[in-house]
Amino acid sequence: MANPDPADPPAEHSVPPAGPCVVVIFGATGDLTKRKLIPAIYYLAKSRLLPADFAVVGLANSEMNDEAFRQEIGENLQTYLPEAVEKDCWDWLSARLHFLGGEFKDPKLYERLRKLLAQVDSDHRTCGNYLFYLATNPILFCDVVQQLGMAGLARQEPGQWRRVVIEKPFGRDLESARALNLGIRKTLEEKQIFRIDHYLGKETVQNILVFRFSNGIFEPIWNRRYIDHVQITVAETVGVERRGGYYEEAGALRDMVPSHIFQLLALTAMEPP
């Protein structure tokens, strides 16, 4: 990468880079962050799809400074990227990584976060645009959102935006999902809330729609008259590792079946959207 500045025209894409912003990751030392989020941010930087006015603030219940956080993120990228990390791109990204340690239920953490974000806005010209990504235990979702509201970090001023990304599982059942929805809606407007499942971003999953509905060979016969049965197999190569606390709370079946596997089932069997 001769010039790593993502403000340059995109090298591989026709879309312009995003506008100035800070991505704030709650759970910045967790499995989701190191396997999915940071590699995704790295690839966005490599593809010139991030603005020059960009930063990442990681939060976790850990004691480390910015340099230690950058070192850990760099080691994780080398472990989980399927290719070598480009030095120019990493140098650009690592200079924009910041860390804040503390307990997610502690109001003092959010006061420190507010001050840090003000400093990041000043240093990186990010204009007060914040995306909060909740890569945490689901039992913390409502607490984190409420604390953001009490610290004034969820309030959108003119010319600024604040968004919150909430990973699945969104509740344990219908009743708890409704309760969680009511809890976060007390602080956030609906347009600020993004409920997602990273599984839907997998290229193979997205390709099912194209394979089904845009393929002249398969589309006419993709129905019960010509298909005897369908088997959906989710073959995992990764064990529980450091996610024991999450699985004890959520459960492996709830983690995989109502979200990932049912989504594959829907994409396989639904009518054209």
PDB file of C-alpha atoms in Angstrom, residues 112-269:
ATOM      1  CA  ARG A 112     -14.015   9.067  31.372  1.00  0.00           C
ATOM      2  CA  LEU A 113     -15.262   7.870  27.997  1.00  0.00           C
ATOM      3  CA  ARG A 114     -16.983  11.187  27.347  1.00  0.00           C
ATOM      4  CA  LYS A 115     -13.735  13.060  28.053  1.00  0.00           C
ATOM      5  CA  LEU A 116     -11.702  10.650  25.917  1.00  0.00           C
ATOM      6  CA  LEU A 117     -14.101  11.001  22.990  1.00  0.00           C
ATOM      7  CA  ALA A 118     -13.858  14.782  23.223  1.00  0.00           C
ATOM      8  CA  GLN A 119     -10.070  14.446  22.998  1.00  0.00           C
ATOM      9  CA  VAL A 120     -10.359  12.000  20.079  1.00  0.00           C
ATOM     10  CA  ASP A 121     -12.687  14.441  18.296  1.00  0.00           C
ATOM     11  CA  SER A 122     -10.048  17.123  18.711  1.00  0.00           C
ATOM     12  CA  ASP A 123      -7.113  14.939  17.647  1.00  0.00           C
ATOM     13  CA  HIS A 124      -8.759  13.127  14.733  1.00  0.00           C
ATOM     14  CA  ARG A 125     -11.474  15.639  13.687  1.00  0.00           C
ATOM     15  CA  THR A 126     -14.208  13.007  14.038  1.00  0.00           C
ATOM     16  CA  CYS A 127     -16.965  15.618  14.474  1.00  0.00           C
ATOM     17  CA  GLY A 128     -18.759  13.966  17.401  1.00  0.00           C
ATOM     18  CA  ASN A 129     -20.077  11.053  15.316  1.00  0.00           C
ATOM     19  CA  TYR A 130     -19.993   7.885  17.438  1.00  0.00           C
ATOM     20  CA  LEU A 131     -20.856   4.279  16.638  1.00  0.00           C
ATOM     21  CA  PHE A 132     -21.089   2.175  19.807  1.00  0.00           C
ATOM     22  CA  TYR A 133     -20.639  -1.548  19.124  1.00  0.00           C
ATOM     23  CA  LEU A 134     -21.806  -3.796  21.969  1.00  0.00           C
ATOM     24  CA  ALA A 135     -19.603  -6.890  21.644  1.00  0.00           C
ATOM     25  CA  THR A 136     -20.414  -7.821  25.238  1.00  0.00           C
ATOM     26  CA  ASN A 137     -22.324 -10.392  27.211  1.00  0.00           C
ATOM     27  CA  PRO A 138     -26.017  -9.888  26.291  1.00  0.00           C
ATOM     28  CA  ILE A 139     -26.958  -9.278  29.929  1.00  0.00           C
ATOM     29  CA  LEU A 140     -25.049  -5.976  29.703  1.00  0.00           C
ATOM     30  CA  PHE A 141     -26.847  -4.547  26.655  1.00  0.00           C
ATOM     31  CA  CYS A 142     -29.470  -2.562  28.532  1.00  0.00           C
ATOM     32  CA  ASP A 143     -27.032  -1.383  31.221  1.00  0.00           C
ATOM     33  CA  VAL A 144     -24.542  -0.056  28.664  1.00  0.00           C
ATOM     34  CA  VAL A 145     -27.231   1.776  26.673  1.00  0.00           C
ATOM     35  CA  GLN A 146     -28.677   3.362  29.809  1.00  0.00           C
ATOM     36  CA  GLN A 147     -25.227   4.461  30.979  1.00  0.00           C
ATOM     37  CA  LEU A 148     -24.529   6.009  27.565  1.00  0.00           C
ATOM     38  CA  GLY A 149     -27.773   7.936  27.906  1.00  0.00           C
ATOM     39  CA  MET A 150     -27.007   9.184  31.420  1.00  0.00           C
ATOM     40  CA  ALA A 151     -23.558  10.351  30.282  1.00  0.00           C
ATOM     41  CA  GLY A 152     -25.104  12.279  27.378  1.00  0.00           C
ATOM     42  CA  LEU A 153     -23.317  10.117  24.816  1.00  0.00           C
ATOM     43  CA  ALA A 154     -26.464   8.817  23.102  1.00  0.00           C
ATOM     44  CA  ARG A 155     -27.955  12.249  22.457  1.00  0.00           C
ATOM     45  CA  GLN A 156     -27.677  13.439  18.855  1.00  0.00           C
ATOM     46  CA  GLU A 157     -26.871  17.107  18.410  1.00  0.00           C
ATOM     47  CA  PRO A 158     -27.487  18.934  15.094  1.00  0.00           C
ATOM     48  CA  GLY A 159     -24.935  17.779  12.545  1.00  0.00           C
ATOM     49  CA  GLN A 160     -23.897  14.753  14.615  1.00  0.00           C
ATOM     50  CA  TRP A 161     -25.065  11.158  14.819  1.00  0.00           C
ATOM     51  CA  ARG A 162     -24.908   8.471  17.518  1.00  0.00           C
ATOM     52  CA  ARG A 163     -25.645   4.821  16.745  1.00  0.00           C
ATOM     53  CA  VAL A 164     -25.618   1.616  18.782  1.00  0.00           C
ATOM     54  CA  VAL A 165     -24.995  -1.817  17.274  1.00  0.00           C
ATOM     55  CA  ILE A 166     -26.377  -4.721  19.311  1.00  0.00           C
ATOM     56  CA  GLU A 167     -25.255  -8.250  18.453  1.00  0.00           C
ATOM     57  CA  LYS A 168     -27.484 -11.254  18.812  1.00  0.00           C
ATOM     58  CA  PRO A 169     -28.843 -12.943  20.893  1.00  0.00           C
ATOM     59  CA  PHE A 170     -31.402 -10.192  21.459  1.00  0.00           C
ATOM     60  CA  GLY A 171     -33.042 -11.614  24.574  1.00  0.00           C
ATOM     61  CA  ARG A 172     -33.555 -15.221  25.635  1.00  0.00           C
ATOM     62  CA  ASP A 173     -37.191 -15.457  24.500  1.00  0.00           C
ATOM     63  CA  LEU A 174     -40.027 -13.238  23.303  1.00  0.00           C
ATOM     64  CA  GLU A 175     -40.697 -11.763  26.744  1.00  0.00           C
ATOM     65  CA  SER A 176     -37.060 -10.859  27.436  1.00  0.00           C
ATOM     66  CA  ALA A 177     -36.614  -9.515  23.893  1.00  0.00           C
ATOM     67  CA  ARG A 178     -39.585  -7.200  24.396  1.00  0.00           C
ATOM     68  CA  ALA A 179     -38.204  -6.095  27.769  1.00  0.00           C
ATOM     69  CA  LEU A 180     -34.786  -5.391  26.223  1.00  0.00           C
ATOM     70  CA  ASN A 181     -36.428  -3.459  23.411  1.00  0.00           C
ATOM     71  CA  LEU A 182     -38.370  -1.312  25.872  1.00  0.00           C
ATOM     72  CA  GLY A 183     -35.233  -0.725  27.927  1.00  0.00           C
ATOM     73  CA  ILE A 184     -33.064   0.536  25.085  1.00  0.00           C
ATOM     74  CA  ARG A 185     -35.914   2.540  23.526  1.00  0.00           C
ATOM     75  CA  LYS A 186     -36.048   4.614  26.717  1.00  0.00           C
ATOM     76  CA  THR A 187     -32.629   5.978  25.748  1.00  0.00           C
ATOM     77  CA  LEU A 188     -32.379   5.592  21.962  1.00  0.00           C
ATOM     78  CA  GLU A 189     -34.546   6.434  18.995  1.00  0.00           C
ATOM     79  CA  GLU A 190     -35.364   3.499  16.745  1.00  0.00           C
ATOM     80  CA  LYS A 191     -33.229   4.898  13.922  1.00  0.00           C
ATOM     81  CA  GLN A 192     -30.201   4.808  16.251  1.00  0.00           C
ATOM     82  CA  ILE A 193     -30.530   1.075  16.967  1.00  0.00           C
ATOM     83  CA  PHE A 194     -28.947  -1.580  14.753  1.00  0.00           C
ATOM     84  CA  ARG A 195     -29.763  -5.167  15.768  1.00  0.00           C
ATOM     85  CA  ILE A 196     -27.458  -7.436  13.813  1.00  0.00           C
ATOM     86  CA  ASP A 197     -26.055 -10.900  13.431  1.00  0.00           C
ATOM     87  CA  HIS A 198     -22.571 -10.982  11.918  1.00  0.00           C
ATOM     88  CA  TYR A 199     -23.387 -14.349  10.311  1.00  0.00           C
ATOM     89  CA  LEU A 200     -25.470 -12.584   7.664  1.00  0.00           C
ATOM     90  CA  GLY A 201     -22.339 -10.784   6.490  1.00  0.00           C
ATOM     91  CA  LYS A 202     -20.630 -14.007   5.430  1.00  0.00           C
ATOM     92  CA  GLU A 203     -20.103 -14.070   1.690  1.00  0.00           C
ATOM     93  CA  THR A 204     -21.324 -17.654   1.367  1.00  0.00           C
ATOM     94  CA  VAL A 205     -24.555 -16.780   3.193  1.00  0.00           C
ATOM     95  CA  GLN A 206     -25.176 -13.723   1.016  1.00  0.00           C
ATOM     96  CA  ASN A 207     -24.494 -15.762  -2.120  1.00  0.00           C
ATOM     97  CA  ILE A 208     -27.438 -18.067  -1.385  1.00  0.00           C
ATOM     98  CA  LEU A 209     -29.879 -15.381  -2.580  1.00  0.00           C
ATOM     99  CA  VAL A 210     -28.016 -14.875  -5.854  1.00  0.00           C
ATOM    100  CA  PHE A 211     -27.534 -18.603  -6.336  1.00  0.00           C
ATOM    101  CA  ARG A 212     -31.262 -19.215  -5.842  1.00  0.00           C
ATOM    102  CA  PHE A 213     -33.037 -16.350  -7.519  1.00  0.00           C
ATOM    103  CA  SER A 214     -30.624 -15.207 -10.240  1.00  0.00           C
ATOM    104  CA  ASN A 215     -29.617 -18.603 -11.555  1.00  0.00           C
ATOM    105  CA  GLY A 216     -31.623 -19.656 -14.607  1.00  0.00           C
ATOM    106  CA  ILE A 217     -30.810 -23.309 -14.042  1.00  0.00           C
ATOM    107  CA  PHE A 218     -31.756 -23.636 -10.375  1.00  0.00           C
ATOM    108  CA  GLU A 219     -34.468 -21.024  -9.832  1.00  0.00           C
ATOM    109  CA  PRO A 220     -37.236 -22.885 -11.740  1.00  0.00           C
ATOM    110  CA  ILE A 221     -36.611 -26.176  -9.935  1.00  0.00           C
ATOM    111  CA  TRP A 222     -35.842 -24.869  -6.427  1.00  0.00           C
ATOM    112  CA  ASN A 223     -39.125 -26.105  -4.939  1.00  0.00           C
ATOM    113  CA  ARG A 224     -40.764 -29.116  -3.297  1.00  0.00           C
ATOM    114  CA  ARG A 225     -41.533 -30.799  -6.628  1.00  0.00           C
ATOM    115  CA  TYR A 226     -37.872 -31.367  -7.459  1.00  0.00           C
ATOM    116  CA  ILE A 227     -36.033 -31.329  -4.115  1.00  0.00           C
ATOM    117  CA  ASP A 228     -36.257 -34.392  -1.908  1.00  0.00           C
ATOM    118  CA  HIS A 229     -34.762 -32.899   1.263  1.00  0.00           C
ATOM    119  CA  VAL A 230     -32.330 -30.274   2.527  1.00  0.00           C
ATOM    120  CA  GLN A 231     -29.568 -30.708   5.088  1.00  0.00           C
ATOM    121  CA  ILE A 232     -27.973 -27.706   6.792  1.00  0.00           C
ATOM    122  CA  THR A 233     -24.699 -28.514   8.529  1.00  0.00           C
ATOM    123  CA  VAL A 234     -22.793 -26.026  10.665  1.00  0.00           C
ATOM    124  CA  ALA A 235     -19.307 -27.474  11.083  1.00  0.00           C
ATOM    125  CA  GLU A 236     -17.316 -25.606  13.729  1.00  0.00           C
ATOM    126  CA  THR A 237     -13.525 -25.715  13.898  1.00  0.00           C
ATOM    127  CA  VAL A 238     -13.305 -23.432  16.956  1.00  0.00           C
ATOM    128  CA  GLY A 239     -13.974 -24.602  20.504  1.00  0.00           C
ATOM    129  CA  VAL A 240     -15.403 -22.681  23.456  1.00  0.00           C
ATOM    130  CA  GLU A 241     -11.967 -21.189  24.254  1.00  0.00           C
ATOM    131  CA  ARG A 242     -12.465 -18.012  26.371  1.00  0.00           C
ATOM    132  CA  ARG A 243     -16.221 -17.870  25.772  1.00  0.00           C
ATOM    133  CA  GLY A 244     -17.266 -20.127  28.634  1.00  0.00           C
ATOM    134  CA  GLY A 245     -19.019 -17.326  30.514  1.00  0.00           C
ATOM    135  CA  TYR A 246     -21.037 -16.386  27.440  1.00  0.00           C
ATOM    136  CA  TYR A 247     -22.115 -19.966  26.706  1.00  0.00           C
ATOM    137  CA  GLU A 248     -23.029 -20.567  30.348  1.00  0.00           C
ATOM    138  CA  GLU A 249     -25.409 -17.604  30.103  1.00  0.00           C
ATOM    139  CA  ALA A 250     -26.726 -17.881  26.535  1.00  0.00           C
ATOM    140  CA  GLY A 251     -26.367 -21.588  25.770  1.00  0.00           C
ATOM    141  CA  ALA A 252     -24.888 -23.110  22.622  1.00  0.00           C
ATOM    142  CA  LEU A 253     -28.294 -23.999  21.143  1.00  0.00           C
ATOM    143  CA  ARG A 254     -29.645 -20.470  21.615  1.00  0.00           C
ATOM    144  CA  ASP A 255     -26.417 -19.041  20.221  1.00  0.00           C
ATOM    145  CA  MET A 256     -26.597 -21.001  16.961  1.00  0.00           C
ATOM    146  CA  VAL A 257     -30.082 -22.301  16.146  1.00  0.00           C
ATOM    147  CA  PRO A 258     -32.584 -19.375  16.413  1.00  0.00           C
ATOM    148  CA  SER A 259     -30.163 -17.050  14.621  1.00  0.00           C
ATOM    149  CA  HIS A 260     -27.519 -18.562  12.358  1.00  0.00           C
ATOM    150  CA  ILE A 261     -29.202 -21.826  11.393  1.00  0.00           C
ATOM    151  CA  PHE A 262     -32.749 -20.445  11.098  1.00  0.00           C
ATOM    152  CA  GLN A 263     -31.381 -17.681   8.872  1.00  0.00           C
ATOM    153  CA  LEU A 264     -29.831 -20.277   6.590  1.00  0.00           C
ATOM    154  CA  LEU A 265     -33.144 -22.129   6.617  1.00  0.00           C
ATOM    155  CA  ALA A 266     -35.034 -18.949   5.693  1.00  0.00           C
ATOM    156  CA  LEU A 267     -32.651 -18.124   2.844  1.00  0.00           C
ATOM    157  CA  THR A 268     -32.994 -21.678   1.569  1.00  0.00           C
ATOM    158  CA  ALA A 269     -36.804 -21.959   1.750  1.00  0.00           C
TER     159      ALA A 269
END
